Short mmCIF file of C-alpha atoms in Angstrom, two decimals:
data_model
loop_
_atom_site.label_atom_id
_atom_site.label_comp_id
_atom_site.label_asym_id
_atom_site.label_seq_id
_atom_site.Cartn_x
_atom_site.Cartn_y
_atom_site.Cartn_z
CA MET S 1 19.31 41.91 -50.53
CA GLN S 2 20.15 45.00 -52.30
CA ILE S 3 18.84 45.75 -55.76
CA ALA S 4 22.44 46.33 -58.07
CA ASN S 5 22.20 49.53 -59.57
CA ASP S 6 21.73 48.12 -63.02
CA PRO S 7 20.75 44.36 -62.52
CA LEU S 8 20.13 43.94 -66.70
CA ALA S 9 23.40 45.31 -66.86
CA ALA S 10 25.22 42.82 -65.53
CA LEU S 11 22.50 39.78 -66.63
CA ALA S 12 23.76 41.11 -69.84
CA ALA S 13 27.39 40.54 -69.59
CA ALA S 14 27.13 37.12 -68.12
CA VAL S 15 24.82 35.84 -71.01
CA GLY S 16 24.73 38.24 -73.90
CA PRO S 17 21.75 39.90 -74.74
CA GLN S 18 20.06 38.31 -76.98
CA ALA S 19 19.45 35.82 -74.10
CA LEU S 20 17.45 38.07 -72.66
CA VAL S 21 13.88 39.55 -73.15
CA THR S 22 12.98 42.76 -72.37
CA ASP S 23 10.31 43.92 -74.78
CA PRO S 24 7.35 45.37 -72.59
CA ALA S 25 4.63 43.24 -74.19
CA GLU S 26 6.71 40.31 -74.02
CA LEU S 27 6.85 40.86 -70.36
CA ARG S 28 3.29 41.66 -70.08
CA TYR S 29 2.69 38.30 -71.82
CA TYR S 30 5.30 36.36 -69.54
CA SER S 31 3.58 37.63 -66.57
CA HIS S 32 -0.01 35.76 -67.01
CA ASP S 33 -0.36 32.30 -66.57
CA VAL S 34 -3.56 30.40 -67.08
CA TYR S 35 -5.59 31.92 -64.28
CA SER S 36 -4.33 35.01 -63.12
CA GLY S 37 -1.66 37.67 -63.29
CA GLY S 38 1.87 38.74 -61.33
CA GLU S 39 3.93 41.62 -61.19
CA THR S 40 5.94 42.24 -64.88
CA ALA S 41 8.93 40.61 -64.09
CA LEU S 42 12.17 42.66 -64.93
CA ALA S 43 13.44 40.65 -67.65
CA VAL S 44 13.09 37.08 -69.11
CA LEU S 45 15.88 35.32 -69.54
CA ARG S 46 15.56 32.62 -72.14
CA PRO S 47 19.38 29.88 -72.19
CA ASN S 48 20.39 27.67 -75.07
CA ASP S 49 22.13 25.70 -73.05
CA LYS S 50 22.57 24.98 -69.36
CA ASP S 51 25.93 27.07 -68.67
CA THR S 52 24.38 30.21 -69.84
CA LEU S 53 20.96 29.43 -67.61
CA ALA S 54 23.70 28.81 -64.88
CA ARG S 55 25.65 31.88 -65.35
CA GLY S 56 22.38 34.16 -65.80
CA ILE S 57 20.96 32.84 -61.88
CA ALA S 58 24.20 33.48 -60.66
CA ALA S 59 24.20 36.75 -62.16
CA ALA S 60 20.80 37.55 -61.50
CA THR S 61 20.99 36.94 -57.68
CA LYS S 62 24.06 38.16 -57.11
CA ALA S 63 22.76 41.28 -58.33
CA GLY S 64 19.48 40.88 -55.74
CA LEU S 65 16.85 39.74 -58.37
CA ALA S 66 14.76 36.64 -57.52
CA ILE S 67 14.66 33.58 -60.01
CA ILE S 68 11.10 32.75 -61.45
CA PRO S 69 11.48 29.11 -63.55
CA ARG S 70 7.99 29.54 -65.93
CA GLY S 71 8.29 25.77 -68.33
CA GLY S 72 5.64 25.92 -70.95
CA GLY S 73 3.45 28.04 -69.22
CA MET S 74 0.49 26.11 -68.96
CA SER S 75 -0.39 26.12 -65.01
CA TYR S 76 -2.70 27.77 -62.90
CA THR S 77 -1.86 27.94 -59.16
CA GLY S 78 0.81 31.26 -59.84
CA GLY S 79 4.13 28.94 -59.49
CA TYR S 80 5.40 30.76 -62.06
CA LEU S 81 3.82 34.59 -61.50
CA ALA S 82 6.76 36.96 -60.10
CA PRO S 83 5.68 38.25 -56.41
CA SER S 84 7.23 41.86 -57.09
CA LYS S 85 8.92 43.26 -60.50
CA GLN S 86 12.37 42.61 -59.14
CA ALA S 87 12.71 39.29 -60.60
CA LEU S 88 13.88 38.04 -63.69
CA LEU S 89 11.74 34.67 -65.21
CA VAL S 90 13.43 31.79 -66.63
CA ASP S 91 12.16 30.41 -69.92
CA THR S 92 14.01 27.10 -71.24
CA GLY S 93 11.99 26.72 -74.37
CA ALA S 94 15.01 26.96 -76.06
CA MET S 95 17.15 24.65 -74.21
CA ASN S 96 15.34 21.77 -75.68
CA ARG S 97 17.27 19.43 -77.03
CA VAL S 98 17.06 15.33 -76.36
CA LEU S 99 20.45 14.84 -75.65
CA ASP S 100 20.29 10.75 -75.11
CA ILE S 101 18.38 7.62 -75.98
CA ASN S 102 19.70 4.77 -73.84
CA GLU S 103 18.11 1.63 -75.77
CA THR S 104 20.39 -1.16 -73.64
CA ASP S 105 19.41 0.83 -69.84
CA MET S 106 16.34 2.31 -71.34
CA THR S 107 16.77 5.63 -70.22
CA VAL S 108 16.14 8.89 -72.43
CA THR S 109 17.95 12.23 -71.01
CA VAL S 110 16.62 16.09 -72.17
CA GLU S 111 17.09 19.32 -71.88
CA ALA S 112 14.10 21.10 -69.60
CA GLY S 113 12.83 23.11 -72.13
CA CYS S 114 11.32 19.77 -74.11
CA THR S 115 7.84 19.24 -74.63
CA TRP S 116 6.00 16.06 -73.61
CA ASP S 117 4.95 16.36 -77.43
CA GLN S 118 8.60 16.35 -78.85
CA LEU S 119 9.70 13.47 -76.14
CA GLN S 120 7.00 11.17 -77.19
CA ARG S 121 7.82 11.68 -80.86
CA THR S 122 10.96 11.32 -80.70
CA LEU S 123 10.86 7.81 -78.61
CA LYS S 124 7.72 6.21 -80.81
CA PRO S 125 9.74 5.25 -83.73
CA LYS S 126 11.88 2.86 -81.43
CA GLY S 127 9.08 1.44 -79.67
CA LEU S 128 9.48 3.34 -76.30
CA ARG S 129 7.90 5.75 -74.05
CA ALA S 130 8.54 7.26 -71.05
CA LEU S 131 7.28 5.93 -67.73
CA ALA S 132 4.50 8.17 -67.09
CA TRP S 133 4.71 10.56 -70.25
CA GLY S 134 3.04 13.58 -70.05
CA THR S 135 0.01 15.84 -69.60
CA LEU S 136 -2.86 16.34 -72.39
CA SER S 137 -1.17 19.72 -72.37
CA GLY S 138 2.21 18.32 -73.85
CA ILE S 139 2.21 19.83 -77.12
CA ASN S 140 3.30 22.98 -75.09
CA ALA S 141 3.83 21.55 -71.42
CA THR S 142 7.99 20.70 -70.95
CA VAL S 143 9.21 18.09 -69.28
CA GLY S 144 11.30 20.09 -67.00
CA GLY S 145 8.12 22.15 -65.71
CA GLY S 146 6.58 18.68 -65.13
CA MET S 147 9.10 17.37 -62.90
CA SER S 148 8.71 20.63 -60.88
CA GLN S 149 5.08 21.11 -60.74
CA ASN S 150 4.00 17.42 -61.16
CA GLY S 151 1.08 16.35 -63.46
CA ILE S 152 -0.69 12.87 -64.35
CA PHE S 153 -2.35 11.79 -67.07
CA TRP S 154 -0.62 9.68 -69.95
CA GLY S 155 0.78 6.63 -68.16
CA ALA S 156 -1.35 7.60 -64.90
CA SER S 157 -1.51 3.85 -63.88
CA GLY S 158 2.04 4.36 -62.78
CA GLY S 159 1.41 7.33 -60.80
CA THR S 160 2.56 10.48 -61.39
CA VAL S 161 5.17 12.07 -64.56
CA VAL S 162 7.66 12.59 -61.26
CA ASN S 163 7.62 8.91 -60.84
CA ALA S 164 9.65 8.58 -64.30
CA ALA S 165 12.66 10.63 -63.30
CA ILE S 166 15.59 9.30 -62.41
CA SER S 167 18.30 11.96 -61.94
CA PHE S 168 18.28 15.89 -62.74
CA GLU S 169 20.72 18.24 -63.08
CA VAL S 170 19.51 21.18 -61.40
CA VAL S 171 20.70 24.92 -61.59
CA LEU S 172 20.71 26.33 -57.63
CA ALA S 173 20.40 30.31 -56.32
CA ASP S 174 23.87 30.73 -56.71
CA GLY S 175 24.28 29.23 -60.03
CA THR S 176 25.39 26.01 -59.19
CA LEU S 177 24.88 23.09 -60.91
CA VAL S 178 23.74 19.85 -58.91
CA LYS S 179 23.49 16.49 -60.10
CA THR S 180 21.18 14.17 -58.43
CA GLY S 181 21.24 10.40 -58.42
CA SER S 182 22.60 8.18 -61.07
CA ASP S 183 22.14 7.89 -64.43
CA PHE S 184 20.50 4.90 -64.34
CA PHE S 185 18.92 4.31 -60.97
CA ARG S 186 16.78 6.92 -58.66
CA THR S 187 17.88 5.81 -55.40
CA PHE S 188 21.37 5.13 -53.78
CA GLY S 189 20.83 6.40 -50.41
CA PRO S 190 18.34 9.16 -49.99
CA ASP S 191 16.17 10.51 -52.91
CA ILE S 192 17.78 13.37 -53.39
CA THR S 193 15.61 13.58 -57.26
CA GLY S 194 12.87 12.95 -54.97
CA LEU S 195 14.15 16.24 -53.35
CA PHE S 196 13.58 18.50 -56.34
CA ALA S 197 10.62 16.55 -57.52
CA ALA S 198 7.54 18.61 -57.66
CA ASP S 199 9.41 21.14 -55.59
CA CYS S 200 7.61 24.15 -58.11
CA GLY S 201 11.05 25.40 -58.62
CA ALA S 202 11.35 26.96 -54.86
CA LEU S 203 14.91 25.07 -54.40
CA GLY S 204 16.12 25.02 -58.31
CA VAL S 205 15.69 24.94 -62.11
CA LYS S 206 15.79 21.94 -64.05
CA ALA S 207 18.25 21.92 -66.55
CA THR S 208 18.19 18.45 -67.89
CA ILE S 209 15.88 15.49 -66.93
CA THR S 210 16.82 11.67 -67.14
CA LEU S 211 14.28 9.65 -67.09
CA GLN S 212 13.33 6.27 -66.96
CA THR S 213 11.75 4.46 -70.53
CA VAL S 214 9.56 1.42 -71.18
CA ARG S 215 8.64 -0.01 -74.29
CA GLU S 216 5.28 1.49 -75.62
CA GLY S 217 2.32 -1.28 -75.96
CA THR S 218 1.72 -2.89 -79.41
CA ALA S 219 -2.06 -4.35 -78.26
CA PHE S 220 -4.76 -2.04 -77.20
CA ALA S 221 -7.96 -2.32 -75.74
CA TYR S 222 -10.85 0.55 -75.30
CA GLY S 223 -13.97 0.87 -73.76
CA SER S 224 -16.48 3.61 -72.97
CA PHE S 225 -19.06 2.96 -70.37
CA SER S 226 -21.58 5.31 -69.14
CA PHE S 227 -23.05 5.58 -65.41
CA PRO S 228 -26.81 6.91 -64.07
CA GLU S 229 -24.95 8.16 -60.74
CA ALA S 230 -21.49 9.00 -59.12
CA GLU S 231 -21.35 6.49 -57.05
CA GLY S 232 -21.08 3.48 -59.09
CA TYR S 233 -18.92 5.66 -61.76
CA PHE S 234 -16.23 6.13 -58.07
CA LYS S 235 -16.90 2.37 -57.43
CA ALA S 236 -16.20 1.18 -60.81
CA MET S 237 -13.05 3.65 -61.34
CA SER S 238 -11.55 2.44 -58.39
CA ALA S 239 -12.09 -1.44 -58.86
CA VAL S 240 -10.45 -0.68 -62.25
CA SER S 241 -7.57 0.67 -60.90
CA ARG S 242 -7.31 -1.50 -57.70
CA GLU S 243 -7.12 -4.43 -59.94
CA GLY S 244 -4.78 -2.76 -62.62
CA LEU S 245 -6.88 -3.62 -65.36
CA ALA S 246 -5.87 0.16 -67.52
CA SER S 247 -3.26 2.34 -68.41
CA GLU S 248 -5.49 5.10 -68.24
CA CYS S 249 -9.14 5.33 -66.79
CA PHE S 250 -10.67 8.77 -66.69
CA GLY S 251 -13.48 10.55 -67.45
CA PHE S 252 -16.40 13.23 -67.21
CA ASP S 253 -19.22 14.36 -65.47
CA PRO S 254 -22.81 15.19 -66.58
CA ASN S 255 -21.87 18.83 -66.81
CA LEU S 256 -18.16 18.74 -68.35
CA GLN S 257 -19.15 16.03 -70.53
CA ALA S 258 -22.11 18.63 -72.21
CA GLN S 259 -19.31 21.15 -72.57
CA ARG S 260 -17.00 19.17 -74.32
CA MET S 261 -19.63 18.07 -76.98
CA LYS S 262 -20.38 21.26 -77.43
CA ARG S 263 -16.57 21.73 -79.77
CA GLU S 264 -16.35 20.91 -82.86
CA SER S 265 -16.56 17.21 -83.67
CA LEU S 266 -13.81 15.24 -82.57
CA THR S 267 -13.08 13.88 -86.14
CA ARG S 268 -13.00 16.99 -87.92
CA ASP S 269 -9.39 16.99 -88.07
CA ALA S 270 -8.52 14.12 -90.77
CA GLN S 271 -5.08 13.47 -89.18
CA SER S 272 -7.08 12.38 -85.62
CA LEU S 273 -8.66 10.05 -87.90
CA VAL S 274 -5.86 8.54 -89.58
CA ASN S 275 -3.87 8.51 -86.84
CA MET S 276 -6.06 6.47 -84.53
CA MET S 277 -6.74 4.37 -87.42
CA LYS S 278 -2.53 3.60 -88.17
CA ALA S 279 -3.03 2.34 -84.06
CA GLN S 280 -5.12 -0.32 -84.96
CA GLY S 281 -2.54 -2.50 -86.30
CA SER S 282 -4.11 -3.88 -89.42
CA ALA S 283 -5.74 -2.01 -92.47
CA TRP S 284 -8.67 -4.07 -91.95
CA LYS S 285 -9.47 -3.28 -88.23
CA ALA S 286 -7.92 0.56 -88.84
CA LEU S 287 -10.96 0.39 -91.59
CA LYS S 288 -13.64 -0.91 -89.06
CA GLU S 289 -13.01 1.24 -86.53
CA GLY S 290 -12.66 4.25 -88.68
CA ALA S 291 -16.40 3.97 -90.10
CA LYS S 292 -16.93 3.39 -86.40
CA VAL S 293 -15.78 6.80 -85.18
CA VAL S 294 -17.48 8.93 -88.11
CA ALA S 295 -20.70 7.21 -87.86
CA ALA S 296 -20.77 8.26 -83.93
CA GLY S 297 -19.94 11.61 -84.53
CA ARG S 298 -20.87 13.73 -81.73
CA SER S 299 -23.91 12.21 -80.49
CA PHE S 300 -22.89 8.73 -78.76
CA LEU S 301 -22.76 10.35 -75.81
CA ASP S 302 -26.01 11.78 -75.87
CA ASP S 303 -27.73 9.94 -73.17
CA ALA S 304 -24.69 9.64 -70.95
CA HIS S 305 -24.44 10.63 -67.60
CA PHE S 306 -21.16 10.10 -65.98
CA SER S 307 -18.71 8.73 -68.76
CA LEU S 308 -15.94 6.71 -67.79
CA HIS S 309 -13.12 6.00 -70.77
CA VAL S 310 -10.46 3.21 -70.25
CA ILE S 311 -7.37 2.05 -71.84
CA ALA S 312 -5.80 -1.37 -71.99
CA GLU S 313 -2.11 -1.69 -73.29
CA GLY S 314 -0.07 -4.52 -73.25
CA ARG S 315 1.72 -6.77 -75.82
CA HIS S 316 -0.76 -9.22 -76.65
CA GLN S 317 -4.07 -8.61 -78.24
CA SER S 318 -5.57 -11.53 -76.14
CA ALA S 319 -4.07 -9.95 -73.29
CA VAL S 320 -5.92 -6.54 -73.32
CA ASP S 321 -9.47 -7.79 -74.47
CA ALA S 322 -9.61 -10.31 -71.36
CA ASP S 323 -8.98 -7.01 -69.52
CA MET S 324 -11.13 -5.39 -71.20
CA LYS S 325 -13.88 -8.01 -71.02
CA ALA S 326 -12.92 -7.70 -67.15
CA VAL S 327 -13.76 -3.64 -67.00
CA GLU S 328 -16.77 -4.04 -68.26
CA ALA S 329 -17.79 -6.47 -65.93
CA ILE S 330 -16.82 -4.22 -63.51
CA ALA S 331 -19.06 -1.58 -65.05
CA VAL S 332 -21.83 -3.37 -65.43
CA ARG S 333 -21.88 -4.93 -61.73
CA PHE S 334 -21.79 -1.11 -60.87
CA GLY S 335 -24.81 -0.10 -63.10
CA GLY S 336 -22.62 1.12 -66.48
CA HIS S 337 -23.35 0.18 -69.65
CA SER S 338 -21.18 0.14 -72.66
CA VAL S 339 -21.05 3.27 -75.65
CA GLU S 340 -18.88 3.88 -78.62
CA ASN S 341 -15.06 4.19 -77.16
CA THR S 342 -14.27 7.33 -79.69
CA ILE S 343 -13.06 9.05 -77.07
CA PRO S 344 -10.31 6.66 -75.74
CA LYS S 345 -9.49 5.84 -79.30
CA ILE S 346 -8.97 9.43 -79.97
CA LEU S 347 -7.10 10.70 -77.49
CA ARG S 348 -4.82 7.68 -77.48
CA ALA S 349 -4.07 7.98 -80.99
CA ASN S 350 -3.33 11.83 -80.68
CA PRO S 351 -2.14 12.43 -76.84
CA PHE S 352 -1.19 15.48 -77.29
CA PRO S 353 -3.95 17.59 -79.15
CA PRO S 354 -3.88 21.78 -79.28
CA VAL S 355 -4.56 23.13 -75.80
CA ASN S 356 -8.17 24.40 -77.29
CA SER S 357 -9.84 23.49 -73.73
CA MET S 358 -8.17 25.91 -72.18
CA VAL S 359 -10.74 27.99 -73.10
CA GLY S 360 -14.67 27.50 -73.38
CA PRO S 361 -16.72 26.08 -76.19
CA GLU S 362 -17.41 30.25 -76.43
CA GLY S 363 -14.28 31.40 -75.56
CA GLU S 364 -15.14 31.29 -71.88
CA ARG S 365 -12.51 32.12 -69.43
CA TRP S 366 -11.41 28.28 -67.33
CA VAL S 367 -9.63 27.52 -64.40
CA PRO S 368 -9.39 23.96 -62.71
CA VAL S 369 -9.37 23.00 -59.18
CA HIS S 370 -8.14 19.51 -57.87
CA GLY S 371 -7.38 17.09 -55.06
CA PHE S 372 -6.01 13.56 -54.76
CA LEU S 373 -7.99 11.45 -52.32
CA PRO S 374 -7.84 7.65 -51.56
CA HIS S 375 -10.87 5.39 -53.01
CA SER S 376 -12.45 5.15 -49.64
CA ARG S 377 -13.23 9.27 -49.64
CA LEU S 378 -14.27 9.62 -53.24
CA VAL S 379 -18.03 9.42 -52.79
CA GLU S 380 -17.78 11.59 -49.84
CA GLY S 381 -15.98 14.49 -51.21
CA TRP S 382 -17.86 14.33 -54.40
CA ASN S 383 -20.92 14.70 -52.33
CA ARG S 384 -19.27 17.93 -50.18
CA ILE S 385 -18.31 19.68 -53.63
CA GLN S 386 -21.80 19.45 -54.79
CA ALA S 387 -23.35 20.61 -51.48
CA MET S 388 -21.07 23.41 -52.11
CA PHE S 389 -21.96 24.01 -55.86
CA ALA S 390 -25.68 23.50 -54.61
CA GLU S 391 -25.09 26.35 -52.38
CA HIS S 392 -23.88 29.39 -54.45
CA ALA S 393 -26.19 28.00 -57.11
CA THR S 394 -28.35 31.65 -57.71
CA ALA S 395 -24.78 33.46 -57.49
CA MET S 396 -23.31 31.10 -60.33
CA ALA S 397 -26.18 31.48 -62.60
CA ASN S 398 -26.40 35.81 -62.64
CA ASN S 399 -23.09 35.59 -63.12
CA GLY S 400 -22.85 33.03 -66.19
CA VAL S 401 -20.35 30.73 -63.81
CA THR S 402 -20.66 26.76 -64.92
CA THR S 403 -18.82 23.86 -63.96
CA GLY S 404 -17.53 20.26 -64.89
CA ALA S 405 -15.37 17.99 -63.45
CA LEU S 406 -12.55 15.62 -64.57
CA LEU S 407 -12.42 12.07 -62.80
CA CYS S 408 -9.25 9.72 -63.37
CA ALA S 409 -7.68 6.99 -61.68
CA VAL S 410 -4.21 7.48 -60.61
CA ASN S 411 -2.45 3.85 -59.54
CA ARG S 412 -4.18 1.25 -57.32
CA SER S 413 -4.93 3.61 -54.17
CA THR S 414 -5.72 6.83 -55.59
CA CYS S 415 -8.05 8.71 -57.89
CA LEU S 416 -8.21 12.46 -58.82
CA ILE S 417 -11.27 14.51 -58.75
CA GLU S 418 -10.64 17.99 -60.45
CA PRO S 419 -13.77 20.44 -60.89
CA VAL S 420 -13.03 23.10 -63.43
CA PHE S 421 -14.59 26.41 -63.70
CA TYR S 422 -15.92 28.34 -66.88
CA TRP S 423 -17.28 32.13 -66.91
CA PRO S 424 -17.69 34.99 -69.28
CA ASP S 425 -14.64 36.72 -69.09
CA GLU S 426 -11.77 38.39 -71.51
CA LEU S 427 -9.31 36.50 -72.55
CA GLN S 428 -5.10 37.35 -71.93
CA ASP S 429 -2.81 37.35 -74.19
CA ILE S 430 -1.86 33.94 -72.99
CA HIS S 431 -5.14 32.20 -74.23
CA ARG S 432 -4.53 34.27 -77.52
CA ARG S 433 -1.37 32.58 -78.18
CA SER S 434 -1.93 29.44 -77.11
CA VAL S 435 -4.97 28.36 -78.68
CA GLU S 436 -5.22 27.46 -82.14
CA ALA S 437 -5.66 30.85 -84.30
CA ALA S 438 -9.03 29.21 -86.42
CA HIS S 439 -10.38 27.78 -83.69
CA LEU S 440 -10.13 31.57 -81.81
CA ALA S 441 -11.69 33.02 -84.43
CA LYS S 442 -14.54 30.57 -84.11
CA LEU S 443 -15.49 31.76 -80.43
CA LYS S 444 -17.75 34.25 -79.32
CA GLY S 445 -15.82 35.85 -76.60
CA PHE S 446 -16.79 38.03 -73.92
CA PRO S 447 -15.58 41.57 -72.36
CA ALA S 448 -14.33 41.77 -68.70
CA ASN S 449 -16.10 40.64 -66.16
CA GLU S 450 -15.26 41.27 -62.52
CA SER S 451 -17.94 40.06 -60.77
CA ALA S 452 -17.68 36.65 -62.52
CA ARG S 453 -14.23 36.60 -61.70
CA ALA S 454 -14.83 37.22 -58.37
CA LEU S 455 -17.33 34.41 -57.71
CA VAL S 456 -14.69 32.18 -59.23
CA LYS S 457 -12.23 33.31 -57.06
CA GLN S 458 -14.49 32.88 -54.18
CA LEU S 459 -15.30 28.97 -55.06
CA ARG S 460 -11.92 28.12 -55.53
CA THR S 461 -10.99 29.28 -52.57
CA SER S 462 -14.18 27.22 -50.79
CA LEU S 463 -12.74 24.19 -52.89
CA ILE S 464 -9.51 23.99 -51.95
CA GLY S 465 -10.84 24.33 -48.03
CA ILE S 466 -13.44 21.19 -48.76
CA PHE S 467 -10.35 18.46 -50.14
CA ARG S 468 -8.18 20.16 -47.33
CA ASP S 469 -10.44 18.68 -44.86
CA LEU S 470 -10.41 15.59 -46.67
CA GLY S 471 -7.35 15.08 -46.54
CA ALA S 472 -6.20 15.65 -50.29
CA THR S 473 -3.30 15.95 -51.86
CA HIS S 474 -2.44 18.18 -54.79
CA LEU S 475 -0.03 18.66 -58.11
CA GLN S 476 1.16 22.02 -58.83
CA VAL S 477 0.82 23.43 -55.52
CA GLY S 478 2.34 27.09 -56.92
CA ARG S 479 1.02 29.80 -54.74
CA ALA S 480 -2.03 28.26 -54.75
CA TYR S 481 -2.59 24.87 -52.32
CA PRO S 482 -1.82 25.43 -48.88
CA LEU S 483 1.31 22.72 -48.41
CA LYS S 484 2.16 23.78 -45.22
CA GLN S 485 -1.37 23.40 -43.15
CA ALA S 486 -1.08 19.90 -44.84
CA SER S 487 2.19 18.83 -43.38
CA ASP S 488 3.70 17.46 -40.33
CA PRO S 489 5.36 20.44 -38.70
CA ARG S 490 9.00 18.66 -38.19
CA ALA S 491 8.60 18.05 -41.76
CA TRP S 492 7.80 21.26 -42.63
CA GLU S 493 10.58 22.34 -40.57
CA LEU S 494 13.14 20.44 -42.44
CA LEU S 495 11.31 21.51 -45.38
CA GLN S 496 12.50 24.74 -44.56
CA ALA S 497 15.94 24.10 -43.61
CA VAL S 498 16.58 22.37 -47.22
CA LYS S 499 15.37 25.97 -48.48
CA ARG S 500 18.09 27.83 -46.44
CA ALA S 501 20.15 25.83 -47.69
CA VAL S 502 19.85 25.68 -51.17
CA ASP S 503 18.75 29.09 -51.01
CA PRO S 504 19.81 31.25 -48.18
CA ASN S 505 18.55 34.39 -49.63
CA ASN S 506 15.05 33.42 -50.12
CA LEU S 507 15.42 34.38 -54.06
CA MET S 508 14.51 30.82 -55.72
CA ASN S 509 10.79 31.20 -56.88
CA PRO S 510 9.90 33.16 -53.11
CA GLY S 511 6.43 32.28 -52.12
CA SER S 512 5.99 29.19 -54.37
CA LEU S 513 5.05 26.04 -51.56
CA GLY S 514 4.15 28.73 -49.14
CA LEU S 515 7.67 28.97 -48.60
#
């Protein structure tokens, strides 16, 4: 499709110049995700309502521009990196309102730019939360981005964040606003909401999202356990997951644990401790648990190997305490033992902390790679990953590249293995704007390091290949994970047909999902 002579003029006429960002420095900032950079887009559209969003998309595609939806900017798989300069990047950050809370029907409707943190803080006074309620980057990550990219962490016992979606309003490539599903029930006939869920913006741009809510727990129990070996750790995590004993069940391998414990004390923020104490329910329990956290400091995992952290949530303290006793019995059965449970207590009370962990403890660059595997393939997958790291150990040491892994249970059939890389390299504007200024000022920082960056790219590609061999699935598919290769050819043809129907000129995030 031919580019109009002056697409910016057409855009400004459609949405008003105040809705467009064209400053070169801002455009460079928007052109980089957490891991890598793309072409600098022609402009950024920042609409403040769905009608402006629809008009902007219609004007842009009519002028021949590609549409690149960004979300909160916390992804690292190229999902919002423009493939050419003839693109309009869409930032829905000004569309951040909570539009409706229906306590009778247990739903909430938000604009796409509402963050998970904002949603949680709005629902909490009412004793509600979304069914799956966000990722750890939720202070920046948006609900619209989560619905497009998918994500996990809070409420992971019920699956990923898209499981909470009931319906969307989606703007298609021609500016048409489409409503999927009903206001209260996900599937009435074929699941059109599901069609746009986890589409990485390749089919449309989310304008509003209606989510299922649930009652937030009023009773909590916390457990942390150390395991000397990976096999025992995975067997315990799988058993806890299969039995449905926890709302969250996650942990770290020894390398990532060591990286996390290099950071400032978990209790450096007084508000974190206050919130944790408030979450305990009674003044006496608050004082007792708070004293434990202070006494533990950062040393409570010094002797731990693989650490597993578990949160049980419910209505009755006796019930969640019984669940945690069952978790402890499982841990002991597979070679684990209890350690101080500071990490799950602090995290649950402060679910969306500043995103300082998007850089290493001395200011290193950071990027994850992940795969979802069934319980039966976790140990095999872990061993293959470690063998690959061992094969490249010399090159990694020479380039200062280190690794760790987040490990997390996701519903009763699946667990996540997420290796992360740290390497000495210069930070980008997205890191400097996202990390707290006071934290950033304390970091050593590094100059540009092309050799380390190239090695990480090579290792990342190898990891994705290992996960593909194991039949893994992925979130944040973007432009990084091989969806076509993992799909039945007939299913892929069906997806291509849908793409042609909603985006006949391939202007909606072209290349995302491999389309």
